[in-house]
Amino acid sequence: MAIKYVPYFPNTLEGQAVLDNFVRTKRVLRYRDNDQVLERVQRGMPLYEMELKEQIGQNSNNLVIRGECLSACAYLKDKGVQVDLVYIDPPFASGADYAKKVYIRRNPKVAAAIKQAETELDIEELKAFEEKMYGDVWDKERYLNWMYENLMAIKSIMSDEASIYVHLDWHIGHYVKILLDEIFGESNFINEIVWHYYNKMQGNVNRFASNHDVIFLYRKSDDYLFQPIKEKRDKSTKQIKRVWDKETQKLVNAKDENGKVIYIDSDEITIDDVWRMSMLQPADKEEPVGYATQKPEALIERIVSASSKENMLVADFFGGSGTTARVANRLNRRFIHTDIGINSIQVTRDKLIEQGAEFEVLEVKDGVSLYRNPVQTMDKLKSLIKGLRNEDALDKFWEGSIVDTQHGMMPVYLPNLMDSSTRLLDKPLMNRIIREALPDLPDDTKRVIVYYIDITDRDEIEQFIKEQNNQTTIEIELRDLKQVLDEVVVEDESEWELTETQDNLFKGWKVELKSFHSDRVLRKIEEVNMKGQQQSIAKGKAFKPIEISDEGLETIEWISLDSSTADKQAPWHSDAEVKIDRLGYVILNGKKTQDCWDATIKCDQKPLRMKIRNICGDETIYVL
């Protein structure tokens, strides 16, 4: 449950946009359920407990937050934090599911032999499968509700000098532009930037190829910071000198004492609102980190350079691959990276450590992060809730039903973990269930089950049900979904040997991994193999399954040792860490090597805890 609700603004609605069936009578964008959004905005942002998961270095001004935009903004506003620049690359409502490529690592028991023989890794050994990261599947109304709340939350923690860049494409950009006009004010619109990525592979399409995104730039106030960006011309050129005229408050042509226009040689050009910059490709020097939506650093660098100065605070609340945080850190800005997905937090953390950055890793305790990410949780829920099955006779409002001998078919409502507006069970949502959903149920329905992640006040909601549910005889049973999710996380099993070592090269402690088994990874591989075998039979081709050794060490991505405490619940302190990249080479304490992993990790001091991350991103802590 939220600790409290943090107000957005004293006056929350100051919109200027007009879109009401083209009848200019109201200053608000009209769409389904936005009256409920206004109720939530007036109530405030839900503030949850924030847990410190890891401290890297001493700089606590830099934050990597696992949680939703709304929850992160509530925390920052409660702490009095103001950001000076926001770049967000939110879902585009494209209808697509985005997945991460998961690679099986080299077996460390044979990796040394491969390295010694100087043989190339057989492409067949680079076995991989996809892991869904998030679903960009929305209807426009739900998306606009969600974006409205997020944009309102972001505005509430922006400084007066701040500006916001909102990166979208043709799917939803024109709708969000109206929301931005409403929230920030049409007079605070600065630019519609077109990012033209000329190197996108298109194939044959029966239309003009889509080769650009749009980035809307708005300011918080007239005091916003902007520094024009220039780049070198291919060759010098003559151009008219322009100067500022104080009387007209405009740029005018400069003239000499005889009234002739002055020309100057220029070897620079000022960047305009069309940016011709390439997309990331596999062969690029900039390393892709496994995100389909990863943006090139050059794009973010232009934004950070134009709209912030050194030591200013740059935030990205849909951080994804962490490009904004990395660029901000490299340009000596402070940064906040927020994302709901555990893979985003892990990738960003690891890449920032490679940069030598100092930061805190925080987690919002809102119940959603009990499992790996909301998409996977939603995919799993039907198998997690005992007896839940599909029910074609029910409206899509209900996730399915549970049947028992006493109550017969019981429709089940589940909050959509991808939509923060449904996660909190409050009076407006319960009123919707009572007034709209219950009357449409079959006549023989005796009871419904309503699951929730968060609730305003259970006693208050149950009293509301007693008072308002007088049109039907249907009972409403409330259940806490967190109790289901608590039982989901199954820790990976590992065997190891801890020894004190002393030789000419190293004096300290060594952990050697003997075996590692992740039930979830093995089930995922089994699922991939089964699907691949079915496809190969249909195509009449031979199928080579993904195979894991008895030791299972090739399903390990990262290991860290902590010498500070044996408390499993304490914030993590990494005294030594090894990351194995997808080719099997070691990244040792943030530094890339050309060494294959030998199943060991060393530490100067005696380690008390060990954390292992499997290739799908699940992390387990072991007391040594």
Short mmCIF file of N, CA, C and O in Angstrom, two decimals, residues 423-495:
data_model
loop_
_atom_site.label_atom_id
_atom_site.label_comp_id
_atom_site.label_asym_id
_atom_site.label_seq_id
_atom_site.Cartn_x
_atom_site.Cartn_y
_atom_site.Cartn_z
N ARG A 423 -3.89 -0.84 -11.13
CA ARG A 423 -3.20 -1.58 -10.07
C ARG A 423 -3.70 -1.23 -8.69
O ARG A 423 -3.65 -2.02 -7.77
N LEU A 424 -4.17 0.00 -8.54
CA LEU A 424 -4.69 0.45 -7.25
C LEU A 424 -6.19 0.22 -7.22
O LEU A 424 -6.93 0.72 -8.05
N LEU A 425 -6.65 -0.56 -6.24
CA LEU A 425 -8.08 -0.77 -6.05
C LEU A 425 -8.60 0.35 -5.15
O LEU A 425 -8.33 0.38 -3.96
N ASP A 426 -9.35 1.26 -5.77
CA ASP A 426 -9.91 2.38 -5.03
C ASP A 426 -11.42 2.44 -5.28
O ASP A 426 -11.98 1.58 -5.98
N LYS A 427 -12.07 3.44 -4.75
CA LYS A 427 -13.53 3.54 -4.90
C LYS A 427 -13.97 3.71 -6.35
O LYS A 427 -14.94 3.06 -6.78
N PRO A 428 -13.29 4.55 -7.16
CA PRO A 428 -13.72 4.68 -8.56
C PRO A 428 -13.66 3.35 -9.32
O PRO A 428 -14.57 3.03 -10.09
N LEU A 429 -12.58 2.56 -9.11
CA LEU A 429 -12.48 1.28 -9.79
C LEU A 429 -13.53 0.31 -9.28
O LEU A 429 -14.17 -0.41 -10.06
N MET A 430 -13.72 0.26 -7.98
CA MET A 430 -14.73 -0.64 -7.43
C MET A 430 -16.13 -0.23 -7.89
O MET A 430 -16.99 -1.09 -8.17
N ASN A 431 -16.37 1.05 -7.99
CA ASN A 431 -17.67 1.53 -8.48
C ASN A 431 -17.90 1.08 -9.92
O ASN A 431 -19.02 0.71 -10.30
N ARG A 432 -16.83 1.11 -10.71
CA ARG A 432 -16.93 0.64 -12.11
C ARG A 432 -17.26 -0.85 -12.15
O ARG A 432 -18.07 -1.30 -12.96
N ILE A 433 -16.64 -1.63 -11.26
CA ILE A 433 -16.92 -3.07 -11.21
C ILE A 433 -18.39 -3.30 -10.84
O ILE A 433 -19.08 -4.11 -11.46
N ILE A 434 -18.86 -2.57 -9.83
CA ILE A 434 -20.23 -2.76 -9.36
C ILE A 434 -21.26 -2.29 -10.39
O ILE A 434 -22.24 -2.98 -10.67
N ARG A 435 -21.04 -1.10 -10.97
CA ARG A 435 -22.05 -0.50 -11.84
C ARG A 435 -22.02 -1.04 -13.27
O ARG A 435 -23.07 -1.13 -13.92
N GLU A 436 -20.81 -1.37 -13.78
CA GLU A 436 -20.69 -1.74 -15.18
C GLU A 436 -20.45 -3.24 -15.40
O GLU A 436 -21.03 -3.83 -16.31
N ALA A 437 -19.58 -3.84 -14.57
CA ALA A 437 -19.17 -5.22 -14.84
C ALA A 437 -20.14 -6.25 -14.27
O ALA A 437 -20.47 -7.24 -14.94
N LEU A 438 -20.61 -6.06 -13.04
CA LEU A 438 -21.49 -7.06 -12.42
C LEU A 438 -22.82 -7.24 -13.16
O LEU A 438 -23.28 -8.38 -13.34
N PRO A 439 -23.49 -6.16 -13.59
CA PRO A 439 -24.79 -6.35 -14.25
C PRO A 439 -24.73 -7.16 -15.55
O PRO A 439 -25.76 -7.74 -15.95
N ASP A 440 -23.57 -7.22 -16.19
CA ASP A 440 -23.45 -7.95 -17.45
C ASP A 440 -23.11 -9.43 -17.27
O ASP A 440 -22.98 -10.16 -18.25
N LEU A 441 -22.94 -9.88 -16.03
CA LEU A 441 -22.57 -11.27 -15.79
C LEU A 441 -23.79 -12.18 -15.97
O LEU A 441 -24.94 -11.74 -15.85
N PRO A 442 -23.55 -13.49 -16.23
CA PRO A 442 -24.66 -14.44 -16.33
C PRO A 442 -25.52 -14.43 -15.07
O PRO A 442 -25.03 -14.17 -13.96
N ASP A 443 -26.81 -14.74 -15.23
CA ASP A 443 -27.77 -14.63 -14.12
C ASP A 443 -27.44 -15.54 -12.94
O ASP A 443 -27.80 -15.24 -11.80
N ASP A 444 -26.75 -16.67 -13.22
CA ASP A 444 -26.48 -17.62 -12.14
C ASP A 444 -25.17 -17.34 -11.40
O ASP A 444 -24.73 -18.14 -10.58
N THR A 445 -24.53 -16.20 -11.67
CA THR A 445 -23.28 -15.86 -10.99
C THR A 445 -23.56 -15.51 -9.53
O THR A 445 -24.40 -14.66 -9.22
N LYS A 446 -22.85 -16.17 -8.62
CA LYS A 446 -23.05 -15.95 -7.19
C LYS A 446 -21.92 -15.13 -6.56
O LYS A 446 -22.13 -14.42 -5.59
N ARG A 447 -20.71 -15.26 -7.11
CA ARG A 447 -19.56 -14.60 -6.50
C ARG A 447 -18.54 -14.24 -7.58
O ARG A 447 -18.38 -14.98 -8.55
N VAL A 448 -17.84 -13.12 -7.38
CA VAL A 448 -16.70 -12.76 -8.22
C VAL A 448 -15.48 -12.57 -7.32
O VAL A 448 -15.62 -12.28 -6.12
N ILE A 449 -14.31 -12.74 -7.90
CA ILE A 449 -13.06 -12.58 -7.16
C ILE A 449 -12.31 -11.40 -7.78
O ILE A 449 -12.08 -11.37 -8.99
N VAL A 450 -11.95 -10.43 -6.96
CA VAL A 450 -11.24 -9.24 -7.42
C VAL A 450 -9.85 -9.22 -6.78
O VAL A 450 -9.72 -9.10 -5.56
N TYR A 451 -8.83 -9.40 -7.63
CA TYR A 451 -7.45 -9.33 -7.15
C TYR A 451 -6.94 -7.89 -7.21
O TYR A 451 -7.34 -7.11 -8.08
N TYR A 452 -6.05 -7.55 -6.30
CA TYR A 452 -5.44 -6.22 -6.32
C TYR A 452 -3.96 -6.34 -5.95
O TYR A 452 -3.53 -7.25 -5.24
N ILE A 453 -3.18 -5.38 -6.47
CA ILE A 453 -1.78 -5.23 -6.07
C ILE A 453 -1.68 -4.23 -4.92
O ILE A 453 -0.97 -4.42 -3.95
N ASP A 454 -2.43 -3.14 -5.05
CA ASP A 454 -2.44 -2.10 -4.03
C ASP A 454 -3.89 -1.70 -3.77
O ASP A 454 -4.75 -1.82 -4.65
N ILE A 455 -4.17 -1.23 -2.57
CA ILE A 455 -5.54 -0.86 -2.21
C ILE A 455 -5.48 0.37 -1.32
O ILE A 455 -4.56 0.51 -0.50
N THR A 456 -6.42 1.28 -1.51
CA THR A 456 -6.40 2.51 -0.71
C THR A 456 -6.59 2.19 0.77
O THR A 456 -5.81 2.61 1.62
N ASP A 457 -7.66 1.45 1.09
CA ASP A 457 -7.93 1.01 2.46
C ASP A 457 -8.92 -0.14 2.36
O ASP A 457 -10.07 0.06 1.94
N ARG A 458 -8.50 -1.35 2.74
CA ARG A 458 -9.34 -2.52 2.54
C ARG A 458 -10.67 -2.41 3.29
O ARG A 458 -11.73 -2.73 2.73
N ASP A 459 -10.63 -1.97 4.54
CA ASP A 459 -11.87 -1.84 5.32
C ASP A 459 -12.81 -0.84 4.65
O ASP A 459 -14.03 -1.07 4.58
N GLU A 460 -12.24 0.23 4.15
CA GLU A 460 -13.05 1.26 3.49
C GLU A 460 -13.68 0.73 2.21
O GLU A 460 -14.85 0.99 1.92
N ILE A 461 -12.91 -0.05 1.43
CA ILE A 461 -13.43 -0.61 0.18
C ILE A 461 -14.52 -1.64 0.47
O ILE A 461 -15.56 -1.68 -0.22
N GLU A 462 -14.31 -2.49 1.48
CA GLU A 462 -15.33 -3.48 1.82
C GLU A 462 -16.62 -2.81 2.31
O GLU A 462 -17.72 -3.27 2.01
N GLN A 463 -16.49 -1.71 3.03
CA GLN A 463 -17.69 -0.97 3.46
C GLN A 463 -18.38 -0.35 2.25
O GLN A 463 -19.61 -0.34 2.17
N PHE A 464 -17.58 0.15 1.30
CA PHE A 464 -18.13 0.73 0.07
C PHE A 464 -18.92 -0.33 -0.70
O PHE A 464 -19.99 -0.06 -1.25
N ILE A 465 -18.40 -1.57 -0.73
CA ILE A 465 -19.08 -2.66 -1.43
C ILE A 465 -20.43 -2.94 -0.77
O ILE A 465 -21.46 -3.11 -1.44
N LYS A 466 -20.46 -2.97 0.56
CA LYS A 466 -21.72 -3.23 1.28
C LYS A 466 -22.77 -2.16 0.97
O LYS A 466 -23.96 -2.45 0.81
N GLU A 467 -22.32 -0.93 0.89
CA GLU A 467 -23.24 0.18 0.67
C GLU A 467 -23.73 0.26 -0.77
O GLU A 467 -24.89 0.61 -1.02
N GLN A 468 -22.85 -0.04 -1.72
CA GLN A 468 -23.16 0.22 -3.13
C GLN A 468 -23.63 -1.02 -3.90
O GLN A 468 -24.32 -0.89 -4.91
N ASN A 469 -23.26 -2.20 -3.46
CA ASN A 469 -23.59 -3.42 -4.21
C ASN A 469 -24.98 -3.92 -3.81
O ASN A 469 -25.14 -5.00 -3.24
N ASN A 470 -26.00 -3.10 -4.13
CA ASN A 470 -27.36 -3.47 -3.75
C ASN A 470 -28.25 -3.76 -4.96
O ASN A 470 -29.45 -4.00 -4.80
N GLN A 471 -27.66 -3.73 -6.15
CA GLN A 471 -28.43 -4.00 -7.35
C GLN A 471 -28.38 -5.48 -7.75
O GLN A 471 -29.17 -5.94 -8.57
N THR A 472 -27.43 -6.22 -7.19
CA THR A 472 -27.29 -7.64 -7.50
C THR A 472 -27.13 -8.42 -6.20
O THR A 472 -26.90 -7.84 -5.12
N THR A 473 -27.19 -9.74 -6.32
CA THR A 473 -26.94 -10.62 -5.15
C THR A 473 -25.54 -11.23 -5.23
O THR A 473 -25.23 -12.17 -4.50
N ILE A 474 -24.72 -10.70 -6.10
CA ILE A 474 -23.38 -11.26 -6.31
C ILE A 474 -22.43 -10.78 -5.21
O ILE A 474 -22.33 -9.58 -4.94
N GLU A 475 -21.74 -11.73 -4.57
CA GLU A 475 -20.73 -11.40 -3.57
C GLU A 475 -19.43 -11.01 -4.26
O GLU A 475 -19.10 -11.52 -5.33
N ILE A 476 -18.68 -10.09 -3.63
CA ILE A 476 -17.38 -9.68 -4.15
C ILE A 476 -16.31 -10.06 -3.13
O ILE A 476 -16.33 -9.59 -1.99
N GLU A 477 -15.42 -10.94 -3.53
CA GLU A 477 -14.32 -11.38 -2.65
C GLU A 477 -13.03 -10.68 -3.09
O GLU A 477 -12.65 -10.73 -4.26
N LEU A 478 -12.36 -10.03 -2.16
CA LEU A 478 -11.10 -9.34 -2.44
C LEU A 478 -9.92 -10.25 -2.10
O LEU A 478 -9.91 -10.90 -1.05
N ARG A 479 -8.94 -10.29 -3.01
CA ARG A 479 -7.74 -11.09 -2.76
C ARG A 479 -6.50 -10.28 -3.12
O ARG A 479 -6.48 -9.56 -4.12
N ASP A 480 -5.46 -10.43 -2.31
CA ASP A 480 -4.20 -9.72 -2.51
C ASP A 480 -3.33 -10.52 -3.49
O ASP A 480 -2.93 -11.64 -3.19
N LEU A 481 -3.06 -9.94 -4.64
CA LEU A 481 -2.28 -10.63 -5.68
C LEU A 481 -0.83 -10.84 -5.25
O LEU A 481 -0.16 -11.77 -5.71
N LYS A 482 -0.32 -10.00 -4.34
CA LYS A 482 1.07 -10.13 -3.91
C LYS A 482 1.31 -11.47 -3.23
O LYS A 482 2.42 -12.01 -3.27
N GLN A 483 0.29 -12.02 -2.59
CA GLN A 483 0.45 -13.33 -1.95
C GLN A 483 0.69 -14.42 -2.99
O GLN A 483 1.38 -15.39 -2.73
N VAL A 484 0.11 -14.25 -4.17
CA VAL A 484 0.36 -15.20 -5.27
C VAL A 484 1.77 -15.01 -5.80
O VAL A 484 2.52 -15.97 -6.02
N LEU A 485 2.17 -13.74 -6.01
CA LEU A 485 3.48 -13.46 -6.58
C LEU A 485 4.61 -13.85 -5.64
O LEU A 485 5.70 -14.21 -6.09
N ASP A 486 4.36 -13.76 -4.35
CA ASP A 486 5.40 -14.12 -3.37
C ASP A 486 5.86 -15.56 -3.54
O ASP A 486 7.00 -15.90 -3.23
N GLU A 487 4.96 -16.41 -4.01
CA GLU A 487 5.29 -17.83 -4.13
C GLU A 487 5.95 -18.17 -5.46
O GLU A 487 6.30 -19.30 -5.71
N VAL A 488 6.14 -17.16 -6.32
CA VAL A 488 6.65 -17.41 -7.67
C VAL A 488 8.16 -17.54 -7.70
O VAL A 488 8.72 -18.37 -8.41
N VAL A 489 8.84 -16.69 -6.94
CA VAL A 489 10.28 -16.60 -7.05
C VAL A 489 10.93 -17.85 -6.45
O VAL A 489 10.87 -18.07 -5.24
N VAL A 490 11.54 -18.65 -7.31
CA VAL A 490 12.25 -19.85 -6.88
C VAL A 490 13.73 -19.61 -7.08
O VAL A 490 14.18 -19.32 -8.19
N GLU A 491 14.49 -19.66 -6.01
CA GLU A 491 15.91 -19.36 -6.10
C GLU A 491 16.66 -20.45 -6.87
O GLU A 491 16.33 -21.63 -6.80
N ASP A 492 17.67 -20.01 -7.62
CA ASP A 492 18.51 -20.95 -8.35
C ASP A 492 19.42 -21.70 -7.36
O ASP A 492 19.77 -21.18 -6.30
N GLU A 493 19.78 -22.92 -7.75
CA GLU A 493 20.64 -23.75 -6.89
C GLU A 493 22.07 -23.70 -7.39
O GLU A 493 22.32 -23.71 -8.61
N SER A 494 23.01 -23.66 -6.45
CA SER A 494 24.41 -23.59 -6.83
C SER A 494 25.27 -24.34 -5.82
O SER A 494 24.95 -24.39 -4.63
N GLU A 495 26.36 -24.93 -6.31
CA GLU A 495 27.39 -25.54 -5.46
C GLU A 495 28.71 -24.88 -5.76
O GLU A 495 29.01 -24.58 -6.92
#
